[in-house]
Coordinates of C-alpha atoms and ligand atoms in Angstrom, one line a residue:
M631 CA -132.5 11.8 -54.8
N632 CA -129.9 12.2 -52.0
R633 CA -131.3 12.9 -48.6
G634 CA -128.9 13.2 -45.7
G635 CA -126.4 10.8 -47.2
F636 CA -129.0 8.2 -48.0
I637 CA -129.3 7.2 -51.6
L638 CA -132.9 7.0 -52.9
Y639 CA -133.6 5.8 -56.4
G640 CA -136.4 7.0 -58.6
L641 CA -139.8 5.5 -58.2
S642 CA -140.5 2.4 -60.1
H643 CA -142.6 -0.6 -59.4
T644 CA -140.2 -2.1 -56.8
N645 CA -140.2 -1.3 -53.1
D646 CA -138.5 2.1 -53.3
C647 CA -138.1 2.4 -49.6
L648 CA -136.2 -0.9 -49.7
K649 CA -134.1 -0.2 -52.7
M650 CA -131.6 2.0 -51.2
K651 CA -128.7 2.2 -48.8
Y652 CA -130.2 1.6 -45.5
Y653 CA -127.9 3.5 -43.3
N654 CA -125.1 6.0 -43.2
T655 CA -122.3 6.7 -40.7
D656 CA -124.7 8.6 -38.4
T657 CA -127.6 6.1 -38.4
V658 CA -128.5 4.7 -35.0
L659 CA -130.4 1.5 -34.4
F660 CA -131.7 -0.3 -31.3
L661 CA -130.0 -3.6 -30.6
D662 CA -130.4 -5.6 -27.4
G663 CA -131.1 -2.8 -25.0
E664 CA -128.8 -0.2 -26.5
F665 CA -128.8 2.4 -29.2
V666 CA -125.8 1.7 -31.4
K667 CA -124.4 2.9 -34.7
A668 CA -125.7 0.8 -37.5
S669 CA -122.2 0.9 -39.1
E670 CA -120.7 -0.6 -36.0
A671 CA -123.4 -3.2 -35.3
G672 CA -123.0 -6.8 -36.4
T673 CA -124.1 -10.3 -35.9
D674 CA -122.6 -13.8 -35.2
L675 CA -122.0 -15.8 -38.4
F676 CA -123.2 -18.9 -36.7
G677 CA -126.7 -17.6 -35.8
Q678 CA -129.7 -19.8 -36.4
T679 CA -131.5 -17.0 -38.3
L680 CA -128.7 -16.5 -40.8
H681 CA -128.5 -20.3 -41.5
Y682 CA -132.0 -21.5 -41.2
G683 CA -134.3 -18.4 -41.6
Y684 CA -135.4 -19.0 -38.0
G685 CA -136.3 -15.5 -36.9
V686 CA -139.3 -13.2 -37.2
F687 CA -139.7 -9.6 -38.3
E688 CA -142.1 -6.7 -39.0
G689 CA -142.4 -3.8 -41.3
I690 CA -144.0 -0.6 -40.0
R691 CA -144.4 2.8 -41.6
S692 CA -144.1 6.1 -39.9
Y693 CA -145.7 9.2 -41.5
E694 CA -145.3 12.9 -41.1
T695 CA -148.9 13.6 -40.3
V696 CA -150.8 16.8 -39.5
N697 CA -150.3 15.7 -35.8
G698 CA -146.6 15.1 -36.0
T699 CA -144.7 11.9 -36.7
K700 CA -146.9 8.8 -36.2
L701 CA -146.3 5.1 -36.6
F702 CA -149.3 3.6 -38.3
E703 CA -150.8 0.7 -36.3
A704 CA -147.6 0.2 -34.3
H705 CA -149.3 -1.7 -31.6
A706 CA -150.9 -4.1 -34.1
H707 CA -147.5 -4.7 -35.7
Y708 CA -145.8 -5.4 -32.4
Q709 CA -148.7 -7.6 -31.3
R710 CA -148.1 -9.6 -34.5
L711 CA -144.4 -9.7 -33.8
T712 CA -145.0 -11.0 -30.3
Q713 CA -147.4 -13.6 -31.7
S714 CA -144.9 -14.6 -34.4
C715 CA -142.4 -15.2 -31.6
E716 CA -144.9 -17.3 -29.6
L717 CA -145.8 -19.4 -32.6
M718 CA -142.1 -20.0 -33.4
G719 CA -141.0 -20.7 -29.8
I720 CA -138.7 -17.7 -29.8
P721 CA -138.6 -15.9 -26.5
M722 CA -139.5 -12.2 -26.6
H723 CA -138.5 -10.1 -23.5
Y724 CA -140.1 -6.7 -24.5
S725 CA -143.7 -5.7 -24.1
V726 CA -145.7 -4.3 -27.0
E727 CA -145.7 -0.9 -25.4
E728 CA -141.9 -1.0 -24.8
L729 CA -141.3 -1.9 -28.4
V730 CA -143.5 1.0 -29.6
Q731 CA -141.7 3.5 -27.4
L732 CA -138.3 2.2 -28.5
T733 CA -139.3 2.6 -32.1
Y734 CA -140.3 6.3 -31.5
Q735 CA -136.8 6.7 -30.0
V736 CA -135.1 5.2 -33.0
L737 CA -137.1 7.6 -35.3
E738 CA -136.2 10.6 -33.0
K739 CA -132.5 9.7 -32.8
N740 CA -132.3 9.5 -36.6
Q741 CA -134.5 12.6 -37.1
L742 CA -136.8 10.5 -39.2
S743 CA -140.5 11.2 -39.9
N744 CA -141.5 9.5 -43.1
A745 CA -139.8 6.2 -42.6
Y746 CA -139.9 2.5 -42.9
V747 CA -139.2 0.6 -39.6
R748 CA -137.8 -2.9 -39.6
P749 CA -137.9 -4.7 -36.2
L750 CA -136.1 -8.1 -36.4
V751 CA -136.0 -10.8 -33.8
F752 CA -133.0 -13.0 -34.6
C753 CA -131.4 -16.0 -32.9
G754 CA -127.9 -16.5 -31.7
P755 CA -125.3 -19.1 -32.5
N756 CA -126.7 -22.6 -32.5
M757 CA -126.2 -24.9 -35.5
A758 CA -128.5 -27.5 -34.0
L759 CA -132.2 -27.6 -35.1
T760 CA -133.3 -26.9 -31.5
S761 CA -134.8 -23.9 -29.7
P762 CA -132.6 -20.8 -29.7
S763 CA -129.7 -20.3 -27.4
A764 CA -130.0 -16.5 -27.4
V765 CA -132.3 -14.1 -29.0
S766 CA -131.6 -10.5 -30.1
V767 CA -134.1 -7.7 -30.9
M768 CA -133.1 -5.1 -33.5
I769 CA -135.1 -2.1 -34.6
A770 CA -133.8 -0.1 -37.6
A771 CA -135.4 2.6 -39.6
W772 CA -134.7 4.4 -42.9
P773 CA -136.3 7.2 -44.9
C774 CA -139.4 6.3 -46.9
E775 CA -141.0 9.0 -48.9
R776 CA -144.6 9.9 -48.8
H777 CA -145.7 8.9 -52.3
P778 CA -145.5 5.3 -53.2
S779 CA -146.5 6.4 -56.7
L780 CA -146.1 2.9 -58.1
R781 CA -147.4 2.4 -61.5
P782 CA -150.3 -0.1 -61.8
A783 CA -148.9 -3.6 -61.6
R784 CA -148.9 -6.1 -64.3
V785 CA -149.3 -9.3 -62.4
C786 CA -148.8 -13.0 -63.3
V787 CA -149.8 -16.1 -61.5
A788 CA -146.7 -17.6 -59.9
S789 CA -145.7 -21.2 -60.5
F790 CA -144.6 -21.3 -56.8
Q791 CA -147.4 -21.9 -54.3
R792 CA -147.6 -20.4 -50.8
P793 CA -146.3 -23.0 -48.3
N794 CA -148.6 -25.5 -46.9
P795 CA -149.9 -24.0 -43.6
K796 CA -149.3 -27.3 -41.9
A797 CA -145.6 -26.9 -42.7
V798 CA -145.2 -23.5 -41.2
T799 CA -147.8 -21.4 -39.4
M800 CA -148.7 -18.8 -42.0
E801 CA -149.9 -16.3 -39.3
A802 CA -146.3 -15.8 -38.3
K803 CA -144.0 -13.4 -40.2
V804 CA -141.1 -15.7 -40.4
C805 CA -137.8 -14.8 -42.1
G806 CA -137.4 -18.1 -43.9
L807 CA -140.9 -17.9 -45.5
Y808 CA -139.6 -15.1 -47.7
V809 CA -137.5 -17.4 -49.8
N810 CA -140.9 -18.4 -51.3
S811 CA -141.6 -14.7 -52.0
I812 CA -138.2 -14.1 -53.6
L813 CA -138.7 -17.0 -55.9
A814 CA -142.1 -15.7 -57.0
T815 CA -140.9 -12.2 -57.6
T816 CA -137.8 -13.3 -59.5
E817 CA -139.9 -15.5 -61.7
A818 CA -142.4 -12.6 -62.3
R819 CA -139.6 -10.2 -63.4
K820 CA -138.1 -12.9 -65.6
R821 CA -141.4 -13.3 -67.4
G822 CA -141.7 -9.5 -67.8
F823 CA -144.3 -8.9 -65.1
D824 CA -144.1 -6.5 -62.2
D825 CA -145.4 -8.8 -59.5
S826 CA -147.1 -12.1 -59.0
L827 CA -150.0 -13.7 -57.3
L828 CA -149.4 -16.9 -55.4
L829 CA -151.9 -19.7 -55.0
D830 CA -152.4 -22.0 -52.0
L831 CA -151.9 -25.7 -52.2
H832 CA -155.4 -26.2 -53.5
G833 CA -155.0 -23.8 -56.4
N834 CA -156.9 -20.9 -54.8
V835 CA -155.6 -17.4 -54.9
A836 CA -153.6 -16.6 -51.7
E837 CA -151.6 -13.4 -51.8
G838 CA -148.7 -11.6 -53.4
P839 CA -145.1 -12.2 -52.4
G840 CA -145.3 -9.4 -49.8
A841 CA -148.9 -8.1 -49.9
N842 CA -152.5 -9.2 -49.5
F843 CA -154.9 -9.2 -52.4
F844 CA -158.4 -7.8 -53.0
Y845 CA -160.6 -7.6 -56.1
E846 CA -163.8 -5.8 -56.9
K847 CA -166.8 -7.5 -58.7
D848 CA -170.3 -6.0 -59.1
G849 CA -170.0 -3.7 -56.1
V850 CA -168.4 -6.2 -53.7
M851 CA -164.8 -6.5 -52.6
Y852 CA -163.4 -10.1 -52.3
T853 CA -160.3 -11.3 -50.5
P854 CA -159.0 -14.8 -49.7
P855 CA -159.7 -16.0 -46.1
G856 CA -157.0 -16.7 -43.5
G857 CA -155.0 -19.9 -43.6
S858 CA -152.5 -19.6 -46.4
I859 CA -151.9 -15.8 -46.1
L860 CA -150.2 -13.5 -43.7
P861 CA -153.1 -11.7 -41.9
G862 CA -152.1 -8.2 -43.0
I863 CA -152.6 -5.1 -41.0
T864 CA -153.3 -3.2 -44.1
R865 CA -155.8 -5.8 -45.1
K866 CA -157.6 -5.3 -41.8
T867 CA -157.6 -1.5 -42.3
V868 CA -159.0 -2.0 -45.8
M869 CA -161.8 -4.1 -44.4
E870 CA -162.5 -1.4 -41.8
I871 CA -162.6 1.2 -44.6
C872 CA -165.0 -0.9 -46.6
Y873 CA -167.2 -1.1 -43.5
E874 CA -167.2 2.7 -43.0
L875 CA -167.8 3.3 -46.7
E876 CA -170.6 0.7 -46.7
I877 CA -168.8 -1.3 -49.3
A878 CA -169.6 -5.0 -49.0
V879 CA -166.5 -7.1 -48.4
E880 CA -166.3 -10.9 -48.4
E881 CA -163.6 -13.4 -47.5
K882 CA -163.9 -16.3 -49.9
T883 CA -161.8 -18.7 -51.9
F884 CA -161.5 -18.1 -55.6
T885 CA -159.2 -19.2 -58.5
P886 CA -157.3 -17.1 -61.0
A887 CA -160.1 -17.9 -63.6
D888 CA -162.5 -15.9 -61.4
L889 CA -160.3 -12.9 -61.7
F890 CA -160.7 -12.5 -65.5
E891 CA -164.1 -11.0 -64.7
A892 CA -162.8 -8.6 -62.0
D893 CA -163.7 -4.9 -62.2
S894 CA -160.6 -3.9 -60.3
A895 CA -158.0 -5.4 -58.0
F896 CA -155.1 -4.3 -55.8
F897 CA -152.3 -5.5 -53.5
C898 CA -152.1 -4.0 -50.1
S899 CA -149.3 -3.9 -47.6
T900 CA -147.7 -1.6 -45.0
M901 CA -144.8 -0.8 -47.3
N902 CA -146.6 0.0 -50.6
E903 CA -150.1 0.8 -49.1
I904 CA -152.6 0.0 -52.0
V905 CA -151.1 -0.8 -55.4
A906 CA -153.5 -0.8 -58.4
I907 CA -153.4 -4.0 -60.5
E908 CA -153.6 -3.2 -64.2
S909 CA -153.8 -6.8 -65.5
I910 CA -153.5 -10.4 -64.4
E911 CA -151.8 -12.7 -66.9
R912 CA -152.3 -9.9 -69.4
Q913 CA -156.0 -9.8 -68.9
P914 CA -156.9 -6.2 -68.0
M915 CA -159.2 -5.2 -65.2
K916 CA -162.7 -4.2 -66.5
K917 CA -163.0 -0.8 -64.9
P918 CA -160.7 2.2 -65.3
W919 CA -158.8 2.4 -62.0
N920 CA -160.1 6.0 -61.2
D921 CA -163.7 4.8 -61.4
S922 CA -163.2 1.8 -59.2
M923 CA -164.1 1.2 -55.5
S924 CA -160.5 0.2 -55.1
N925 CA -159.4 3.7 -55.9
L926 CA -161.8 5.1 -53.3
I927 CA -160.3 2.7 -50.8
R928 CA -156.8 3.7 -51.7
E929 CA -157.6 7.5 -51.3
T930 CA -159.2 6.8 -47.9
Y931 CA -156.3 4.7 -46.7
R932 CA -153.9 7.6 -47.6
N933 CA -156.1 10.0 -45.6
I934 CA -156.0 7.7 -42.6
V935 CA -152.3 7.1 -42.5
L936 CA -151.7 10.9 -42.7
D937 CA -154.3 11.6 -40.0
R938 CA -156.0 13.9 -42.5
S939 CA -159.5 12.9 -41.6
Y940 CA -161.2 12.2 -38.3
S941 CA -163.5 9.8 -40.2
Y942 CA -163.2 7.8 -43.3
V943 CA -165.3 10.2 -45.3
I944 CA -163.6 11.6 -48.4
V945 CA -164.0 15.3 -49.0
Ligands
LIG868 N1 -148.5 -10.9 -47.0 C1 -147.2 -11.0 -47.0 C2 -146.5 -12.3 -47.4 C3 -146.4 -10.0 -46.5 O1 -145.1 -10.1 -46.5 C4 -147.0 -8.8 -46.2 C5 -146.2 -7.6 -45.7 N2 -145.8 -7.7 -44.4 C6 -148.4 -8.7 -46.2 C7 -149.1 -9.8 -46.7 C8 -149.2 -7.5 -45.8 O2 -149.1 -7.3 -44.4 P1 -149.2 -5.9 -43.8 O3 -150.4 -5.2 -44.3 O4 -149.3 -6.2 -42.3 O5 -147.9 -5.1 -44.1

């Protein structure tokens, strides 16, 4: 599909909004107080983020809703970005509200409605392993279509663990942490799987390379507790949906062996919303997806992001 000079590829299991050309000659992004052309914006080759992964970022979705273009949970994402900066000792000079308003301006200037937004806080030239010399804030956006019609994922258990939370605070969305995610995804694809599940240092299930994990068993949804996971905003929304739908949800530690008895399971993230899991290490889920509580949660999530319901009730 070609949309306004952007190249969008057909839907597959990968992040379709990410698998494209991110800008064209007209694209405008926000960079350090100005709106500039993406094709003319650049960065210093001696930046700390480029060399050491010392930077933080967010991923936000905007939707064309019945009430106009809306960023989903924008304040929560910018609160997390601000917290990531604090945890990493990276100064942030914009308030959450300013960042939200700037993001709406980026969308407007690019005439985007269904979009993926990428705020990035990156550090200037400094080859020393010390606090940053200068910090930049970028907000970019690109088209992201409405239907993340991803096929159910065939998932493996990664040989790579999530990092020890005593090495890097896992609550922060730090650029360098995604090396771990890339290794896990690459390994999964090499083994013929769509995606992978990473364990924590104790061998308990933590999360996907870029998504949180839930499974259903005997009418209860289970998800790993905080510590070795990014506390996802979609995860929080899923928990709120469960509360509204009177579905019991429990944070608990579990191992991959516990999942062989799962009725259903899914990954959840801002980017891909809720992705059905077909099997884990080739062991299929027990319930057909359409009969699962996970499917009900997915449908409800969709209604919420599109502002289609005033409550969580499905009609
Ligand atoms: N875990 C990781 C490692 C992630 O990268 C993401 C995506 N940001 C998530 C979980 C899900 O977070 P969210 O729901 O806030 O997008």
